XYZ file of C-alpha atoms in Angstrom:
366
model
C -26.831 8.436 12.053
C -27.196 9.283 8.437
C -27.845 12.900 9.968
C -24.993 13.132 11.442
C -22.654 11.708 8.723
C -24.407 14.383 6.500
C -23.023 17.101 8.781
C -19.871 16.431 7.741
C -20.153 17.520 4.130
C -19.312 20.900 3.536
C -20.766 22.579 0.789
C -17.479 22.890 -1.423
C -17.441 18.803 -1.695
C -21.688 18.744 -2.625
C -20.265 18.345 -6.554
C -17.869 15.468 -5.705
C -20.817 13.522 -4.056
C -23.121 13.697 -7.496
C -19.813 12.581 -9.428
C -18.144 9.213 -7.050
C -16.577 7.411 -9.525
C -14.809 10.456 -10.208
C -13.519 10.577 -7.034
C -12.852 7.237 -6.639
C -10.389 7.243 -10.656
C -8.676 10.176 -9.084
C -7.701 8.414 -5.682
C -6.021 5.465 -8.149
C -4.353 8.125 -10.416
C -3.418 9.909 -7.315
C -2.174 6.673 -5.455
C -0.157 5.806 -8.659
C 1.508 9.105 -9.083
C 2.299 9.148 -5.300
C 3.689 5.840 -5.766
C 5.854 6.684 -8.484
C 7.431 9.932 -6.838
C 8.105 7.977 -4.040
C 10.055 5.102 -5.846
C 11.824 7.981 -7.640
C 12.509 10.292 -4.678
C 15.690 10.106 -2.286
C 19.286 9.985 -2.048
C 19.411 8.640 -5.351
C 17.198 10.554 -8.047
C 15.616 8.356 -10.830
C 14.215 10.076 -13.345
C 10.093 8.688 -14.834
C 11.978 7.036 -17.540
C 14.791 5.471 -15.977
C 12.093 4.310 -13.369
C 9.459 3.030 -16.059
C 12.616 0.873 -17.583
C 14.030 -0.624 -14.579
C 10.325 -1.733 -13.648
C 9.894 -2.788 -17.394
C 13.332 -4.726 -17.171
C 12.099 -6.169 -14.277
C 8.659 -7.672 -16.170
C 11.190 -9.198 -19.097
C 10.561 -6.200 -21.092
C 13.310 -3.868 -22.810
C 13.355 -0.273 -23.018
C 15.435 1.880 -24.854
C 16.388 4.233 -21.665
C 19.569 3.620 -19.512
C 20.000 3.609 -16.201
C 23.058 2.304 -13.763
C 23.069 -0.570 -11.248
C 22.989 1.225 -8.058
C 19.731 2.998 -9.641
C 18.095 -0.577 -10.309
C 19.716 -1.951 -7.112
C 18.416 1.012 -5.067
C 14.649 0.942 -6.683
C 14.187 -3.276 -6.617
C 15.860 -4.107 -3.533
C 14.827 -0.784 -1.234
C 12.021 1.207 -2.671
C 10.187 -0.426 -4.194
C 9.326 -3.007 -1.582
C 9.272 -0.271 1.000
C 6.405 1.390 -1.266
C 4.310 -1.935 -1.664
C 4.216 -2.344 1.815
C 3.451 1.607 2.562
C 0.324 0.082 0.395
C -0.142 -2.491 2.135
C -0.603 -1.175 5.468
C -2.058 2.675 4.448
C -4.911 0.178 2.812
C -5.444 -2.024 5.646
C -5.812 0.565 8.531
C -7.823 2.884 6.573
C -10.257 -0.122 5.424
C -10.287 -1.160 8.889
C -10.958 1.678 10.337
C -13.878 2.610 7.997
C -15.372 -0.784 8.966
C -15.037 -0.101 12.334
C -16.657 3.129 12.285
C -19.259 1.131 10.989
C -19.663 -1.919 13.418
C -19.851 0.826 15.995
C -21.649 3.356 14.605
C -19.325 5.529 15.622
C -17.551 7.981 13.029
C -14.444 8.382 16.244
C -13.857 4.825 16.276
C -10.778 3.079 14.972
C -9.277 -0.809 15.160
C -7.537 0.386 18.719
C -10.711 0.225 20.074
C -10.304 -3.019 20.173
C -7.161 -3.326 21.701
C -5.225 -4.525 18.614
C -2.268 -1.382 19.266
C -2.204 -1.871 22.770
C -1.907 -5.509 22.622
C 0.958 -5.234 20.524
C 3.073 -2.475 22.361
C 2.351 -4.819 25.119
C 3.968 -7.621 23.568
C 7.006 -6.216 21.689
C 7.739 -3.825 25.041
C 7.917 -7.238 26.447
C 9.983 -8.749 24.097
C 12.382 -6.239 23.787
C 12.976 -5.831 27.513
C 13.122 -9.813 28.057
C 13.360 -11.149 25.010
C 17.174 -10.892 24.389
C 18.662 -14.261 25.912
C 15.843 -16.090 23.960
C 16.785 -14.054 20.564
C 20.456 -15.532 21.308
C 19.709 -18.953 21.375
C 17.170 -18.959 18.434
C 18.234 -18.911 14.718
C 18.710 -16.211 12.462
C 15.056 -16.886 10.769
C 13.252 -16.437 14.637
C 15.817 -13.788 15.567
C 14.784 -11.582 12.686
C 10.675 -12.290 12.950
C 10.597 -12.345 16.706
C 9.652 -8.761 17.222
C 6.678 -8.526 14.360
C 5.620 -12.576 15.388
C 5.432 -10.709 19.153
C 3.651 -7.791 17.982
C 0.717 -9.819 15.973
C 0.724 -12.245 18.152
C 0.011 -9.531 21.054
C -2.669 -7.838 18.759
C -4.379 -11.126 18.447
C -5.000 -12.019 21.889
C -6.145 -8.446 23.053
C -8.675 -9.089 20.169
C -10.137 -12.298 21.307
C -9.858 -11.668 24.987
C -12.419 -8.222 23.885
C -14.538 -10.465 21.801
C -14.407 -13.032 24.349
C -15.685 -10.320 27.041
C -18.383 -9.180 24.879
C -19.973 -12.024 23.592
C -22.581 -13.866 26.055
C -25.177 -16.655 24.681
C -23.647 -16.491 20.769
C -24.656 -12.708 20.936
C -21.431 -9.922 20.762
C -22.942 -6.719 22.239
C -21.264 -3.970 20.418
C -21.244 -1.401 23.372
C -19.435 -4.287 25.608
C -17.133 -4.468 22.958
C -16.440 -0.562 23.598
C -16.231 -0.621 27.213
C -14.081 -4.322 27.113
C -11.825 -2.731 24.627
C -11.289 0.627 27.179
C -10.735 -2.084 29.366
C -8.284 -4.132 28.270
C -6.311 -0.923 26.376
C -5.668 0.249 30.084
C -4.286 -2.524 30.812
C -2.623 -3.363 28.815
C -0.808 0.093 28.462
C -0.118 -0.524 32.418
C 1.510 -3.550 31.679
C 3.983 -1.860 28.894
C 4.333 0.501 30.784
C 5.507 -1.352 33.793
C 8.487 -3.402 31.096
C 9.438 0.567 30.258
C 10.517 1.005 33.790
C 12.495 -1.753 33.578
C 14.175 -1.153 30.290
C 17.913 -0.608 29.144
C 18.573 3.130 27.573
C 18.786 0.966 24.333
C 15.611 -0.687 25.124
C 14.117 2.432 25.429
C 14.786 3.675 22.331
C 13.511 0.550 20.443
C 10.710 0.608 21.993
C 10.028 4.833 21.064
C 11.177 3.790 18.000
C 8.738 1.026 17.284
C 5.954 3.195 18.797
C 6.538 5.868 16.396
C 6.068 3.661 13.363
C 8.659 3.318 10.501
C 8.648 1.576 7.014
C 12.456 1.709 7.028
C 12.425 -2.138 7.535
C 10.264 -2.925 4.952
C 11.682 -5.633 2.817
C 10.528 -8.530 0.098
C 10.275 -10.495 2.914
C 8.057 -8.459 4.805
C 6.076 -7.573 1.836
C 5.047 -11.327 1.507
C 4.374 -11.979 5.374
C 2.078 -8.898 5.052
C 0.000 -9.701 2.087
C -1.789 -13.075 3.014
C -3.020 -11.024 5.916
C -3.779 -7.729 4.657
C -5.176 -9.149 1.358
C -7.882 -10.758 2.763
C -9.320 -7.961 4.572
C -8.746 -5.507 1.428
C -10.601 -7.916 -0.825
C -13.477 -9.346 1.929
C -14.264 -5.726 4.063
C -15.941 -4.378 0.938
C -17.961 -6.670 0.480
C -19.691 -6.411 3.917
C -20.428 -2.283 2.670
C -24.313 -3.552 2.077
C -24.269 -4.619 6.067
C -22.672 -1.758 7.180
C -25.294 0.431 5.689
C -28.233 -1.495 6.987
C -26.012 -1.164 10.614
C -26.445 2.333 10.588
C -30.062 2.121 10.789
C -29.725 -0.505 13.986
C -29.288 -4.169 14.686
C -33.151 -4.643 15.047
C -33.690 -2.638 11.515
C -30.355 -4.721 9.915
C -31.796 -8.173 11.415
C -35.272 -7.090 9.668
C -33.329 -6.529 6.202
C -31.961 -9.945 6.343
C -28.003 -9.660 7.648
C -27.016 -11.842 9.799
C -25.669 -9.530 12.701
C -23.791 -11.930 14.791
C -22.030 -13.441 11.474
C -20.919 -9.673 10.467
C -19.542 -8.566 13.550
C -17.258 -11.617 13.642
C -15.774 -11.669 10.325
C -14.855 -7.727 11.195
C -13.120 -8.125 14.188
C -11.381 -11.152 12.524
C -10.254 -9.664 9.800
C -9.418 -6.022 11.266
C -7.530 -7.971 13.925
C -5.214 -9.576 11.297
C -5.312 -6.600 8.980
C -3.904 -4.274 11.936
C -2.039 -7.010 13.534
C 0.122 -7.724 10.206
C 0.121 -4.078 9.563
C 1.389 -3.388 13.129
C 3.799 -6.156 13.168
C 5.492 -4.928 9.607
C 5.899 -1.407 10.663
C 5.031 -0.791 14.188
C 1.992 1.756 15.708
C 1.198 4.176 13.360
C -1.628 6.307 14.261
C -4.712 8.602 12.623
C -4.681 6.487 9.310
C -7.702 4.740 10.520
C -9.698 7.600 11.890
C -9.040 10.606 9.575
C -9.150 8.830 6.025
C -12.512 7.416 6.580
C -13.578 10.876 7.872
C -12.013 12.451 4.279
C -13.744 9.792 2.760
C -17.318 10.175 3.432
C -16.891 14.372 3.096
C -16.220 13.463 -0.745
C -18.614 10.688 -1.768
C -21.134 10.332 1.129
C -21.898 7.685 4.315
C -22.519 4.842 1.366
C -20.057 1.943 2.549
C -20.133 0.986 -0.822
C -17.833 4.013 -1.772
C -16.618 4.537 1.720
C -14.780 1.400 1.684
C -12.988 0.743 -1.525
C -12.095 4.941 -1.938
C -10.381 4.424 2.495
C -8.481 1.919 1.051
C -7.174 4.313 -1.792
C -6.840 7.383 -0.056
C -5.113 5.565 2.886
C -2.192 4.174 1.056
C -1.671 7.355 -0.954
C -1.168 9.281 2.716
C 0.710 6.451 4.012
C 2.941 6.492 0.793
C 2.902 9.957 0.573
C 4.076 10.115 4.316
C 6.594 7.760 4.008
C 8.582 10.091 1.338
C 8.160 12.907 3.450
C 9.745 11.245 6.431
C 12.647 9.925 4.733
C 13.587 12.727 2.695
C 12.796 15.554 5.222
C 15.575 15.782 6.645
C 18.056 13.094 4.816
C 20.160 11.577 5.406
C 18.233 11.208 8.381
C 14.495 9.713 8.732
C 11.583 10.577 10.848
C 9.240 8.097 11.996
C 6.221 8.114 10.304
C 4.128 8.098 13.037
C 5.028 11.576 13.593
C 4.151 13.067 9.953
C 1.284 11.315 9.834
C -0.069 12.599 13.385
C 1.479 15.867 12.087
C -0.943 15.680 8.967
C -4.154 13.827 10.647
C -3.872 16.065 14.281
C -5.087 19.585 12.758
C -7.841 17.900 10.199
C -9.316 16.295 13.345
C -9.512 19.634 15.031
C -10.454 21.431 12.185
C -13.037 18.680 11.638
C -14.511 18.873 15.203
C -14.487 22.810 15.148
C -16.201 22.627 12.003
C -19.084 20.456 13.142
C -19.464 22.590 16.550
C -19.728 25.346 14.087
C -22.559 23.875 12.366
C -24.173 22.968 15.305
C -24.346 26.581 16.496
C -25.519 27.428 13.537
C -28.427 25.075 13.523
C -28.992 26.316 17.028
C -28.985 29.982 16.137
């Protein structure tokens, strides 16, 4: 597996490998500028040191540079939030999907394997097709939370009912996991597809909406219902990156070095399911974060988990961040979902990717 992971280093990144912490300070420095251009960037311009004073107002602090109130209203109350929870969620399904690439040894797999998407479009298809006389009689707290408490609630039982599948005698077989996940992904894509049929015009285009992904919700609020969730799996996933490596030699070769298998593969799927069920539920299905970053990942520093994992979580929310501006300044006043830039930006690395490795492997043929 190592021999395959090596293929995908290309000779232009060999000097980044010899030099990861490198890589890893210019992922933060990248992150923060991203972050900062993206607080600063939209129908309102802020300027670095208007932005460093609100921020510094803001901590109790007291800057010499003016700005106006719309400018601190626009960057406390909308942006800012908006790019903590961009963060949030680039973090968690890059980290996820790194660790699931792991668990399966498998560098195409991602947390939908799993059925944690599928569950949820099941669910908030669902709700938003029947859900409406139920929002009417419930209060403005349950009104507002009732589509993301549908989605993670959907992503959540797809999870267990695949880890329920696959486990037999206190033993999860990771392969059942696959084919339980395929499973329960068709179905449950019949079943949201069978509420589309029955859907309003306006249904319909919550549902494509939600589907597409968008942080345009994002709000304090949201930021703190994400966090417990997406928090734990940022600060526990990395510390599994010693099992993940001994993985990739085999469960028979990990068991001999000591991990307890069985023990590992449960607090991943726990934790990826509530990492991509929060991240879902705060911003709807937004795809290739989890399977390209890891990918760009391991082409700079290597298949070590131990860089792999922390330097995902970077890169992830600098994309996420990054895509966010570009989807909401694009074409303003107007905003894309960011489902489509970022399947605009992952789409041709993936192909490049794969033609690049069935280049190599003619190569090694030749």
């Amino acid at each position: 597996m190592l021999a395959k992971l090596h293929l995908l280093s290309p000779f232009s990144f060999d000097s980044l490998r010899t030099r990861p912490l490198i890589v890893l300070g210019g992922l933060g420095l990248m992150l923060l500028l991203t972050s900062a251009m993206g607080i600063a960037t939209g129908a309102v311009t802020v300027s670095p040191s208007q932005l460093i004073a609100i921020l510094a107002q803001s901590a109790g602090l007291d800057f010499p540079w003016t700005y106006d109130a719309r400018q601190e209203a626009v960057v406390i109350a909308i942006r800012l939030p908006r790019i903590l929870l961009g963060l949030l969620i680039g973090s968690g399904l890059a980290l996820s999907g790194a660790t699931m690439q792991g668990l399966f040894r498998n560098p195409l797999a991602d947390p939908g394997l799993i059925g944690i998407s599928s569950g949820a479009a099941l669910a908030v298809t669902a709700w938003i097709v029947l859900g409406g006389p139920l929002m009417e009689l419930a209060g403005a707290f349950l009104s507002y939370a009732s589509l993301p408490l549908a989605a993670f609630i959907g992503s959540i039982v797809a999870t267990l009912i695949v880890y329920r599948l696959s486990t037999q005698n206190g033993r999860t077989i990771v392969s059942t996991m696959l084919l339980a996940g395929i499973a329960v992904n068709a179905l449950a894509g019949a079943g949201a597809g069978f509420f589309v049929l029955l859907a309003t015009d306006d249904q319909l285009r919550d549902i494509v909406f939600w589907s597409l992904g968008s942080l345009g919700g994002a709000t304090w609020r949201a930021v703190l219902t994400t966090v417990p969730f997406v928090g734990l799996a940022i600060l526990a996933l990395p510390r599994l990156a010693r099992s993940l490596n001994a993985l990739l030699l085999g469960e028979a070769e990990a068991t001999h070095l000591g991990i307890s298998i069985e023990q590992v593969k449960r607090v991943i799927v726990v934790l990826t399911a509530l990492a991509v069920g929060a991240s879902v539920a705060a911003a709807g299905s937004i795809g290739f974060v989890g399977l390209v970053v890891p990918h760009l990942l391991r082409l700079m520093v290597g298949p070590k988990h131990r860089l792999v994992l922390p330097g995902s979580a970077l890169l992830g929310a600098t994309i996420l961040v990054g895509a966010d501006t570009i989807a909401r300044t694009i074409i303003a006043p107007a905003e894309l979902p960011i489902g489509i830039v970022t399947a605009s930006l992952g789409a041709p690395f993936f192909l490049w990717l794969l033609l690049r490795v069935r280049h190599q492997g003619e190569s090694g043929l030749a």
